[in-house]
Coordinates of C-alpha atoms in Angstrom, one line a residue:
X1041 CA 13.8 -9.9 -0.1
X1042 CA 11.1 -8.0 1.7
X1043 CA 8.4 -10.0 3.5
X1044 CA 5.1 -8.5 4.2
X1045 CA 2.4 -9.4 6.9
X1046 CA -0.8 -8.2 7.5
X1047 CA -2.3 -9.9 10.5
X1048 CA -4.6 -9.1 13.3
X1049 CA -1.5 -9.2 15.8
X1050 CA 2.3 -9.0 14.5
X1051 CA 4.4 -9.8 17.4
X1052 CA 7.5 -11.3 18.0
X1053 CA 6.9 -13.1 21.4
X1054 CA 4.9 -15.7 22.9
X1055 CA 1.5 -14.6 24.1
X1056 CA 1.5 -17.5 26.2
X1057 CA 4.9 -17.7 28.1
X1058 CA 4.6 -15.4 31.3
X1059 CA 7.0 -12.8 30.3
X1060 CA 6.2 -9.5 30.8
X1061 CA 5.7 -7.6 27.1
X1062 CA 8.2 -5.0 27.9
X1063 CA 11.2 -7.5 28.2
X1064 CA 14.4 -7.7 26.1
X1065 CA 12.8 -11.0 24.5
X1066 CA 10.8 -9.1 21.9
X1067 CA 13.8 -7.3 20.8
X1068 CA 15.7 -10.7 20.6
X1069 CA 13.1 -12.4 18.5
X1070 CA 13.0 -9.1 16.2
X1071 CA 16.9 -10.1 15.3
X1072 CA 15.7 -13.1 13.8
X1073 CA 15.5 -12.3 10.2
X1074 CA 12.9 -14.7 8.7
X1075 CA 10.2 -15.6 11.4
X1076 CA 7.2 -13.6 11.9
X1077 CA 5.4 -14.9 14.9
X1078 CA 1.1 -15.5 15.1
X1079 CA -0.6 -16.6 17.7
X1080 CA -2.8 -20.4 16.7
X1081 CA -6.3 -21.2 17.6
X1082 CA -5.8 -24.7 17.9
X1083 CA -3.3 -24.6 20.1
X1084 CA 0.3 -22.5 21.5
X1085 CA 2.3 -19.7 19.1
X1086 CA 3.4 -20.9 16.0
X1087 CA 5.9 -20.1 14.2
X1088 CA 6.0 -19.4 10.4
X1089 CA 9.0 -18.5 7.9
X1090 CA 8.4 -15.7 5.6
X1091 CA 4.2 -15.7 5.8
X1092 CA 2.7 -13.6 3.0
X1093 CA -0.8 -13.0 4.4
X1094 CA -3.7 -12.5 1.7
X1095 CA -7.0 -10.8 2.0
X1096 CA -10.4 -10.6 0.6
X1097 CA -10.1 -7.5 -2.3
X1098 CA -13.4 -5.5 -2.9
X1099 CA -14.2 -3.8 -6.3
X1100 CA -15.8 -0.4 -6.6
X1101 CA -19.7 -0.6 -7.7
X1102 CA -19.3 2.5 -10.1
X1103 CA -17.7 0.6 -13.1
X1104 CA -15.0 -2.2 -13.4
X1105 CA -12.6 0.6 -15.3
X1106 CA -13.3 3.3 -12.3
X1107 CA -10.6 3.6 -9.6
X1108 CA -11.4 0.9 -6.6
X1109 CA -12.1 1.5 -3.4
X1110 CA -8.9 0.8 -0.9
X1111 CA -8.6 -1.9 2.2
X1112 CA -6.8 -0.2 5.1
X1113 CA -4.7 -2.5 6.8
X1114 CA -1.9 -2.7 10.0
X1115 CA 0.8 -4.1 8.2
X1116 CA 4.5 -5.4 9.7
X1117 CA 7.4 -5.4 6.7
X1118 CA 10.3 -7.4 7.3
X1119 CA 13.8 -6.0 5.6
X1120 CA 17.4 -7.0 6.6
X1121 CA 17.3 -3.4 6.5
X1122 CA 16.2 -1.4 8.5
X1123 CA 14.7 -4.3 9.9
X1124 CA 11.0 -4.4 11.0
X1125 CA 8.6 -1.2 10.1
X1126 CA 5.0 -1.3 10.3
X1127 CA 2.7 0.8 8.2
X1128 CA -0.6 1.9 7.3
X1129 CA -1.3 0.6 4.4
X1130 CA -3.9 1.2 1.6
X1131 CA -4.4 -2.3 -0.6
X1132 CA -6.1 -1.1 -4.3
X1133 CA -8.9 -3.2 -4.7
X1134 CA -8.7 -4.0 -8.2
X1135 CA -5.0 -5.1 -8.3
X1136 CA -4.2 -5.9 -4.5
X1137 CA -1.2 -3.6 -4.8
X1138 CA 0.2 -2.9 -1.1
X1139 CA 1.1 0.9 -0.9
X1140 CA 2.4 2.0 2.1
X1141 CA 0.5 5.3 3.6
X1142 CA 2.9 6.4 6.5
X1143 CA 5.1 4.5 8.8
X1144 CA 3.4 4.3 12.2
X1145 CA 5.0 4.6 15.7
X1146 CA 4.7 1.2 17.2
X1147 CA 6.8 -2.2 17.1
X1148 CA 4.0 -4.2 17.1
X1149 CA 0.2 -4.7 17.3
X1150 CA -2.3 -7.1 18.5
X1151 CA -4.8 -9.2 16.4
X1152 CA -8.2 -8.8 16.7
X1153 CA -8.1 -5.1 18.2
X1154 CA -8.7 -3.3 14.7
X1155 CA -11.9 -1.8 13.4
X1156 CA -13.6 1.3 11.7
X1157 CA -14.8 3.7 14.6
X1158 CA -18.2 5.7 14.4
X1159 CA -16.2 9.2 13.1
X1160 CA -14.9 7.0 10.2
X1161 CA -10.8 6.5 11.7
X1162 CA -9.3 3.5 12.2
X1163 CA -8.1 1.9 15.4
X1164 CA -6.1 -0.6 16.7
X1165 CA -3.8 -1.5 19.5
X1166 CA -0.2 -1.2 19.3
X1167 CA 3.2 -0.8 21.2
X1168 CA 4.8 2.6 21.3
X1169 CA 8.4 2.2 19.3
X1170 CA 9.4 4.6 22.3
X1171 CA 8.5 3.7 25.6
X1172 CA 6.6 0.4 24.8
X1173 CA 3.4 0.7 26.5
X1174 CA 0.9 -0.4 24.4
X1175 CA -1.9 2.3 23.3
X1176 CA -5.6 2.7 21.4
X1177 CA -4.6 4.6 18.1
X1178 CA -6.9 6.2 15.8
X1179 CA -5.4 7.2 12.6
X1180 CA -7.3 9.0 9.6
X1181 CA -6.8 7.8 5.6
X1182 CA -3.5 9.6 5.5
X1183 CA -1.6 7.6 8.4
X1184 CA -2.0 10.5 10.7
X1185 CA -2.4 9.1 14.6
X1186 CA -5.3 11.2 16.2
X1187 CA -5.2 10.1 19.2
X1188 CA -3.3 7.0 21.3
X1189 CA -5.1 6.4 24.6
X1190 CA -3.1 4.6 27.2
X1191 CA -4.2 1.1 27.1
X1192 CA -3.3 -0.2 30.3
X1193 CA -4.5 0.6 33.5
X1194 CA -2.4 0.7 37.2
X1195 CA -5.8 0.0 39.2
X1196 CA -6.0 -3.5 37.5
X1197 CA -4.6 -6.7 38.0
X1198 CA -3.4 -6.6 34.0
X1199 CA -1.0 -5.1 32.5
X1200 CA -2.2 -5.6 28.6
X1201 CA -5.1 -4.5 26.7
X1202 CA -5.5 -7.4 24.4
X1203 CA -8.8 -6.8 22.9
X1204 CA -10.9 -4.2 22.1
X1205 CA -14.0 -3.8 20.9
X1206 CA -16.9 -0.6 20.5
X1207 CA -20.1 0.1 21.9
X1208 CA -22.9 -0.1 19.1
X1209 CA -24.1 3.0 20.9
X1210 CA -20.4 4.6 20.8
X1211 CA -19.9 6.1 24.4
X1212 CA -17.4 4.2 25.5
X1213 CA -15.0 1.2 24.1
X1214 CA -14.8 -2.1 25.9
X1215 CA -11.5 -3.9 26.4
X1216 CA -10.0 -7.4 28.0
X1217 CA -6.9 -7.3 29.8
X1218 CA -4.6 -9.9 30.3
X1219 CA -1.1 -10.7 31.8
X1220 CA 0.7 -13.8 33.2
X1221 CA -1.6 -14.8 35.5
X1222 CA -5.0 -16.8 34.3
X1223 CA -7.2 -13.8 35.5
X1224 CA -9.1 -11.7 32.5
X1225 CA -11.1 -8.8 32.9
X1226 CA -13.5 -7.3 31.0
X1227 CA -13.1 -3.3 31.0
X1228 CA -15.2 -0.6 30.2
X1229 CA -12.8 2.2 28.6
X1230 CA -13.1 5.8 29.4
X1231 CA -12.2 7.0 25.2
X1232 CA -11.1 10.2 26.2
X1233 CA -9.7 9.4 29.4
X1234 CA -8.4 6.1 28.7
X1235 CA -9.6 4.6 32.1
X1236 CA -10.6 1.3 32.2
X1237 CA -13.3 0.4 35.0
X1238 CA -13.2 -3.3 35.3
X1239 CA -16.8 -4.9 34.7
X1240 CA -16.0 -8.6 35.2
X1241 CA -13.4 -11.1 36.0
X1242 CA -13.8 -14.5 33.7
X1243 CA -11.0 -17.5 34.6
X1244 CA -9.4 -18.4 30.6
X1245 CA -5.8 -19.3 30.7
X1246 CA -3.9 -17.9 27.9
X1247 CA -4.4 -17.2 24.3
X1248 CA -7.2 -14.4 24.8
X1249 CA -5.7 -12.4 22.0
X1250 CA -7.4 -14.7 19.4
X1251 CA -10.5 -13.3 21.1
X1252 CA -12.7 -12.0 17.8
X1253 CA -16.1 -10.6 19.1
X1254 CA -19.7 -8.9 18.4
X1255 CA -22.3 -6.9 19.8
X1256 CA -25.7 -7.7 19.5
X1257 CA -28.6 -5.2 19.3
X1258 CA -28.3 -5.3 23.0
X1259 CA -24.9 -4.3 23.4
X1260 CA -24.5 -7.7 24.6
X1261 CA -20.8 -9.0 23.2
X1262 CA -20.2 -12.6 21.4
X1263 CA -16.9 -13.4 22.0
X1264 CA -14.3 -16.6 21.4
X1265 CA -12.0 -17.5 23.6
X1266 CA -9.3 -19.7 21.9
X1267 CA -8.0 -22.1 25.0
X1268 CA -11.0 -21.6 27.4
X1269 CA -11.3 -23.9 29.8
X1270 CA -12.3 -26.6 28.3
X1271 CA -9.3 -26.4 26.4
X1272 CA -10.6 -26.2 23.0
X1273 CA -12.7 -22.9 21.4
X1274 CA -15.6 -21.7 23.3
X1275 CA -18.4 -19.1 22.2
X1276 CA -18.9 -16.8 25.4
X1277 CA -21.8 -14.3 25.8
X1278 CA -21.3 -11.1 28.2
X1279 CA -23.3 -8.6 29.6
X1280 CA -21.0 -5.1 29.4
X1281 CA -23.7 -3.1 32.0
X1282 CA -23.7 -5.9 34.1
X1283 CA -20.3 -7.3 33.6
X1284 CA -21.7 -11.2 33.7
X1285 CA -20.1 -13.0 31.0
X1286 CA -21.7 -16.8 30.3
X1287 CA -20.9 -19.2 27.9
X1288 CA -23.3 -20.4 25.8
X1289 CA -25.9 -23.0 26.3
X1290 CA -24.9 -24.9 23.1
X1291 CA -21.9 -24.9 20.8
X1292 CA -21.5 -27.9 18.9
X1293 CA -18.2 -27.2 17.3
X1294 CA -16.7 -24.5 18.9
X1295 CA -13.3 -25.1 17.2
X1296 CA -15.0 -24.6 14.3
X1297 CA -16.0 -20.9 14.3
X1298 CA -14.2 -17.8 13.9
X1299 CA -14.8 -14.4 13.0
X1300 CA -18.1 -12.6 14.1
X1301 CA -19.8 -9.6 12.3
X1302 CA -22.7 -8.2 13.7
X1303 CA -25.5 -6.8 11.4
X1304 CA -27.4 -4.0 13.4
X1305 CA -29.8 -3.7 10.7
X1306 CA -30.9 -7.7 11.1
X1307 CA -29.8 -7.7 14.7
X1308 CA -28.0 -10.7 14.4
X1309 CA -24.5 -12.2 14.7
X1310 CA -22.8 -14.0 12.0
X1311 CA -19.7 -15.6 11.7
X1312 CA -17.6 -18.4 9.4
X1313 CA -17.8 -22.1 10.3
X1314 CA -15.0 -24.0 8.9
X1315 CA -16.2 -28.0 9.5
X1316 CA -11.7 -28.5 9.0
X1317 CA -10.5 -26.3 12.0
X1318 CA -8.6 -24.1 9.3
X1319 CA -8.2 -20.7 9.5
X1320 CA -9.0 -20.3 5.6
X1321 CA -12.0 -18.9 4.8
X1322 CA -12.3 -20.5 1.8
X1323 CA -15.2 -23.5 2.3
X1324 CA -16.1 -22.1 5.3
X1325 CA -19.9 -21.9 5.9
X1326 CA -21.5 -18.6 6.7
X1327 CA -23.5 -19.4 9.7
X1328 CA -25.9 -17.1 12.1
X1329 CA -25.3 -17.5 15.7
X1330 CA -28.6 -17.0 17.8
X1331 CA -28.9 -15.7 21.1
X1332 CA -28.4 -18.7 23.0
X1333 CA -25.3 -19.6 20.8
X1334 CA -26.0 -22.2 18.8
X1335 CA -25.4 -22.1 15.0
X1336 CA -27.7 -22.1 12.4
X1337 CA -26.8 -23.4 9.8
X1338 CA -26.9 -21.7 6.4
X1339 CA -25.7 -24.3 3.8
X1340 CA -23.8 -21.3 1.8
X1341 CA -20.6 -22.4 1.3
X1342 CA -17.8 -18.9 1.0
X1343 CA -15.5 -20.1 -1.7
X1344 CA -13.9 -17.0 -2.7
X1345 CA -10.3 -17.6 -1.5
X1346 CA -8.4 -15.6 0.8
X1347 CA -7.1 -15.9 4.4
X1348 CA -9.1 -14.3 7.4
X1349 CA -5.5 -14.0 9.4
X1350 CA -6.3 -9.8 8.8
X1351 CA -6.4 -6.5 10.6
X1352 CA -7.7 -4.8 7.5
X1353 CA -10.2 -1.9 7.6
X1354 CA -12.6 -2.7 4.2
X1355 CA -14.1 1.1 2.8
X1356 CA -17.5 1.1 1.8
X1357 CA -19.4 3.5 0.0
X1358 CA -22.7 3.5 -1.8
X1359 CA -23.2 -0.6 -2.9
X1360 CA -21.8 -3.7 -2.1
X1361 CA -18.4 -5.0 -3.4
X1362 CA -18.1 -8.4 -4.7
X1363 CA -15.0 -10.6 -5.2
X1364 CA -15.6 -13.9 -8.0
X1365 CA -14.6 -17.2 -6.4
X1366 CA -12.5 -18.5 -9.5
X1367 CA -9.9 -17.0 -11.5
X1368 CA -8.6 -13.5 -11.1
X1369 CA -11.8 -11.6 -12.7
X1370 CA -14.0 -9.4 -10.4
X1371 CA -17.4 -8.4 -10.3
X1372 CA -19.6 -5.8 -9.0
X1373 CA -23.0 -5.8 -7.9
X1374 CA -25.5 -3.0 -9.1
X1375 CA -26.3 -0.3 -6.3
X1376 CA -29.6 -0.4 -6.7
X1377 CA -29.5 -4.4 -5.9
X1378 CA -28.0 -3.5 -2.2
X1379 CA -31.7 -4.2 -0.6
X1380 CA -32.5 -7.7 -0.7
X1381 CA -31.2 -11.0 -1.0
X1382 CA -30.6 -11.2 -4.7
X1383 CA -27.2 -10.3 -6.2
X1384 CA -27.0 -8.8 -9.6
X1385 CA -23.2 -8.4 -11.6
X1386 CA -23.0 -5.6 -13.7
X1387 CA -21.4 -5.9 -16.7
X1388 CA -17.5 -6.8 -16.1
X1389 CA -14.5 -9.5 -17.4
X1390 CA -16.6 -12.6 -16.4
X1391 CA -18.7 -15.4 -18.6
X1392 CA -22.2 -16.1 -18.5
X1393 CA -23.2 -18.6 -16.0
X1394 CA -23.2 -19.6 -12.6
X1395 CA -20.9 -18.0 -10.2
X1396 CA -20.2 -17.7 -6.4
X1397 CA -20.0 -14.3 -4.8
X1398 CA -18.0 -13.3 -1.8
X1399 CA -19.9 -10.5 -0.9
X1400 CA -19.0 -7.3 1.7
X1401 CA -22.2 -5.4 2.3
X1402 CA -22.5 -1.8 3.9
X1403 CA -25.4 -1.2 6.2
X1404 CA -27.0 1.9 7.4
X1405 CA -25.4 2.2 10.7
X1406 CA -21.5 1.7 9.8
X1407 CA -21.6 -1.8 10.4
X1408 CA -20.1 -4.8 7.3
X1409 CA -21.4 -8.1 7.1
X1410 CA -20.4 -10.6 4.7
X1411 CA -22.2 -13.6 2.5
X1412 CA -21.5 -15.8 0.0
X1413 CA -24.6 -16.8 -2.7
X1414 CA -24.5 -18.1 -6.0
X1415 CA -26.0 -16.3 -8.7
X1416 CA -26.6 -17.0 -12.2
X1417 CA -24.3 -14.2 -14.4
X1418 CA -26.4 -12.8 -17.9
X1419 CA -26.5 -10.2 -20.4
X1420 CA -22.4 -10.5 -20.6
X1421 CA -19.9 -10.1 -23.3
X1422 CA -21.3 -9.0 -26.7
X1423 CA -24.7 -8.9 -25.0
X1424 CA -23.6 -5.9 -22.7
X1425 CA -23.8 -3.5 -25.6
X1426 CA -28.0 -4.8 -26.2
X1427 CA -28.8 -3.2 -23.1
X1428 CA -30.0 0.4 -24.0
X1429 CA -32.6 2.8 -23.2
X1430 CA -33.0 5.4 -26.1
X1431 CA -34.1 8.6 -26.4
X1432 CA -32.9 9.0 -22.6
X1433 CA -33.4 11.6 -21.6
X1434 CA -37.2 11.3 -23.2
X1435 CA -40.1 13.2 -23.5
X1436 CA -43.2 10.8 -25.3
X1437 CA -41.6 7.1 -25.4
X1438 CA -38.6 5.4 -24.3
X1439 CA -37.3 2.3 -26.1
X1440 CA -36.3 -0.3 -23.9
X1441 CA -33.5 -2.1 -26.0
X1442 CA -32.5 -6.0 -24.6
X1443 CA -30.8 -9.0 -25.3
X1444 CA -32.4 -12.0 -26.4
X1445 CA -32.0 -13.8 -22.7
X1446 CA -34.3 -10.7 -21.2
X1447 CA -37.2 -11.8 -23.2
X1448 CA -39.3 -12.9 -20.3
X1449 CA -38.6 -11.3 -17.8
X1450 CA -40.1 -8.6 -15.7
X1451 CA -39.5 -4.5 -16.1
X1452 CA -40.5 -1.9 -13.4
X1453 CA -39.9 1.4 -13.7
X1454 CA -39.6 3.0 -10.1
X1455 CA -38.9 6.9 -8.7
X1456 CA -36.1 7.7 -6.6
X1457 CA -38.1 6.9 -3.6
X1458 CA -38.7 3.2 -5.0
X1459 CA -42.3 3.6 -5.6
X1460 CA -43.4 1.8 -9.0
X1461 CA -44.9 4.1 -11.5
X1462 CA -45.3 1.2 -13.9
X1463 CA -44.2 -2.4 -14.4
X1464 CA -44.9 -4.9 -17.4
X1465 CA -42.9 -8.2 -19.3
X1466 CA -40.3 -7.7 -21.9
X1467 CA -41.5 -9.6 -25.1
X1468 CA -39.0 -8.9 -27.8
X1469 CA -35.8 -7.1 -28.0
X1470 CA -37.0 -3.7 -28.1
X1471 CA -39.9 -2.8 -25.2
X1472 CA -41.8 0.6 -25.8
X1473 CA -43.0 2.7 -22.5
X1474 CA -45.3 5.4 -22.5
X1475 CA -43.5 8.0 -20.3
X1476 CA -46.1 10.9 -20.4
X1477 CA -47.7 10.8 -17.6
X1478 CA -44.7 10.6 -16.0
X1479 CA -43.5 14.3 -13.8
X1480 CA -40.2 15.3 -15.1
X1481 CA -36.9 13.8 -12.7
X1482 CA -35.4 10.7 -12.6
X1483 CA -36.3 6.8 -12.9
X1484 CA -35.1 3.7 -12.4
X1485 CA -36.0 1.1 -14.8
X1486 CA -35.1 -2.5 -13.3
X1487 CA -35.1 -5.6 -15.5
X1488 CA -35.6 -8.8 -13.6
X1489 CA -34.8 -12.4 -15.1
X1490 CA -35.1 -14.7 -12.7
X1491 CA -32.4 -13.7 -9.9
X1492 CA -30.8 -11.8 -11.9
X1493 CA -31.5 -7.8 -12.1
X1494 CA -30.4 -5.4 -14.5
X1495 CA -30.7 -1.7 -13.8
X1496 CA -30.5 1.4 -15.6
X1497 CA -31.6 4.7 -15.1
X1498 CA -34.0 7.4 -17.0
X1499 CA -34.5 10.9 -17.4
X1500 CA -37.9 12.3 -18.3

């Protein structure tokens, strides 16, 4: 049987015990044929038998029949043989198959290092399969490594670059090193160099690959330390030009929260609160973290399943990508819905009603942040097909053809550049417009019911 992780870090030794990472004990562990080691926020390294590690799927915005966009993960396969093989691997969307890309050089990588970079690559640390020094690697769709910057540094006190993280402005990455001893250091990283000039020195014993981070507008970083020295999960604030790192004036459940996004658009830092401890996404609460680090709540409530114990790289085009909490159905949102706080499902294998969204949303600057909202699903089924906008293209009048749940609600019929050329109420099931005084090109026509939109597009 073949056993398949995808985690943040795939390792086979303790983080924790004092060895150096070059020893013989990772190649010991690797001869134990069903234990795939992770590192625990609560506490020490665990140990799990045969862990199958899930992840949140996203489905294209085009249509529910068009080919999905891929996850990229850093994934570790366990075989009897040839034993352990990691891979870059491309998860379809739509089906969560795992399909291999190319077999990459390393026996092992670290959790929490992975991320998209600003030329679209994907990077992450891991250990060279041939001299075992661990590196930076940026790899392209196809599995091909661009470039492995050294990522250790002689001039340091460390030995291991357990963390890294990128500028906002992209000139430089940003590491923290770690090795036996209970000294960390933040590092600014050379990328085409690969030196690392050390900005700060910060006393946390152990466990600082569980580190997951974000930069604010500032370039200030957000990072968790699992141990800290409190000895539970504390929220930590750090000034990369200045090298001071704080923690913050008030946390009130530091074990609690995990995974930070930053939205550069907003210029805020999310992240999931989990009231349990667990690692689960699933009932966590999607919180914002403001600049002093205390946690505003939210009250939304992420019920789409899946475990957050992922490197994986999500790819996001035009639109955001939407997974249904319940059931194996999916959903998409309608592209012209990405502005704003209101959802809108396009028509896909789902029933009417209400429905929580796990949502993944693209923002103008490269960055992803994720939400959770419920939102009430129309217009489905044997409906879909009422939805028409005929002649199209038109030259006098367009009819405006709905179902009887649009009757109510609002139309607008906007340019390219969103400005509204004319708006009015659907009264019946089939709307006429006047369209000439309209200049030839195209037009959006957006149905709104409530908080639910419905979009299609016209051609004068």
């Amino acid at each position: 049987m073949t056993s398949i992780a995808i985690a943040h870090m795939v390792d086979t030794r303790s983080m924790d015990d004092g060895k150096d990472p070059d020893s013989d004990d990772l190649d010991r562990d690797r001869q134990a044929p069903n234990r795939t080691h992770m590192t625990n926020t609560n506490g020490p390294m665990a140990t799990f038998k045969r862990v199958a590690l899930l992840y949140m799927a996203v489905l294209t915005t085009a249509s529910v029949h068009a080919q999905s966009p891929s996850v990229y993960a850093v994934a570790m396969e366990y075989d009897p043989l040839p034993g352990y093989q990691y891979f870059f691997s491309r998860i379809d969307a739509g089906t969560g198959t795992v399909a291999h890309v190319a077999e990459l050089p390393v026996d092992g990588f670290y959790m929490g290092t992975a991320f998209m970079n600003y030329n679209g690559n994907y990077m992450f640390v891991g250990r060279d399969s041939a001299d075992l020094t661990f590196h930076l690697y940026e790899v392209d769709t196809l599995g091909t490594v661009l470039n492995a910057i050294p990522a250790t540094n002689s001039a340091g006190t460390s030995t291991n670059l357990l963390c890294v993280f990128q500028s906002r402005k992209c000139p430089y990455y940003y590491g923290i090193r770690w090795d036996s001893d209970p000294l960390h250091e933040l590092v600014k990283i050379d990328p085409v160099l690969g030196t690392a000039t050390v900005m700060a020195s910060l006393l946390m014993p152990n466990q600082l690959s569980q580190t997951t981070y974000a930069m604010d507008g500032e370039d200030r970083l957000y990072f968790l330390e699992a141990s800290g020295l409190t000895g539970y999960k504390t929220l930590f604030r750090a000034d990369p030009a200045t090298g001071v790192i704080t923690a913050t004036d008030s946390m009130p459940s530091p074990a609690h929260l995990y995974n930070l996004f930053y939205d550069c658009e907003a210029d805020k830092v999310f992240g999931f609160y989990n009231s349990t401890g667990g690692f689960n996404v699933q009932g966590s609460e999607w919180v914002e973290i403001d600049q002093a680090g205390a946690i505003i709540h939210t009250g939304t409530t992420i019920t789409a399943g899946g475990d957050f114990w992922t490197t994986a790289f999500t790819t996001l085009a035009n639109g955001n990508y939407v997974q249904r909490n319940t059931g194996v159905s999916t959903l998409h949102l309608d592209p012209a819905d990405v502005v704003g706080a209101t959802f809108a499902p396009t028509p896909g294998p789902v029933t009417a009603g209400d429905h929580k969204l796990y949502a993944a949303v693209p923002t103008s600057c490269g960055y992803t942040y994720a939400c959770s909202e419920e939102t009430q699903v129309v217009g489905i089924g044997g409906e879909v097909g009422a939805w028409q906008l005929f002649p199209n293209p038109a030259l006098d009048q367009v009819t405006v053809a709905t179902p009887a749940v649009a009757v109510g609600g609002i139309y607008q019929l906007t340019d390219l550049a969103g400005r509204v050329v004319t708006s009015g109420r659907i009264h019946g099931p089939a709307t006429v417009l006047d369209v000439r005084p309209l200049a030839s090109g195209a037009y959006h026509l957006r149905i709104s019911i409530g908080e639910v939109h419905r979009t299609m597009k016209l051609v004068k």
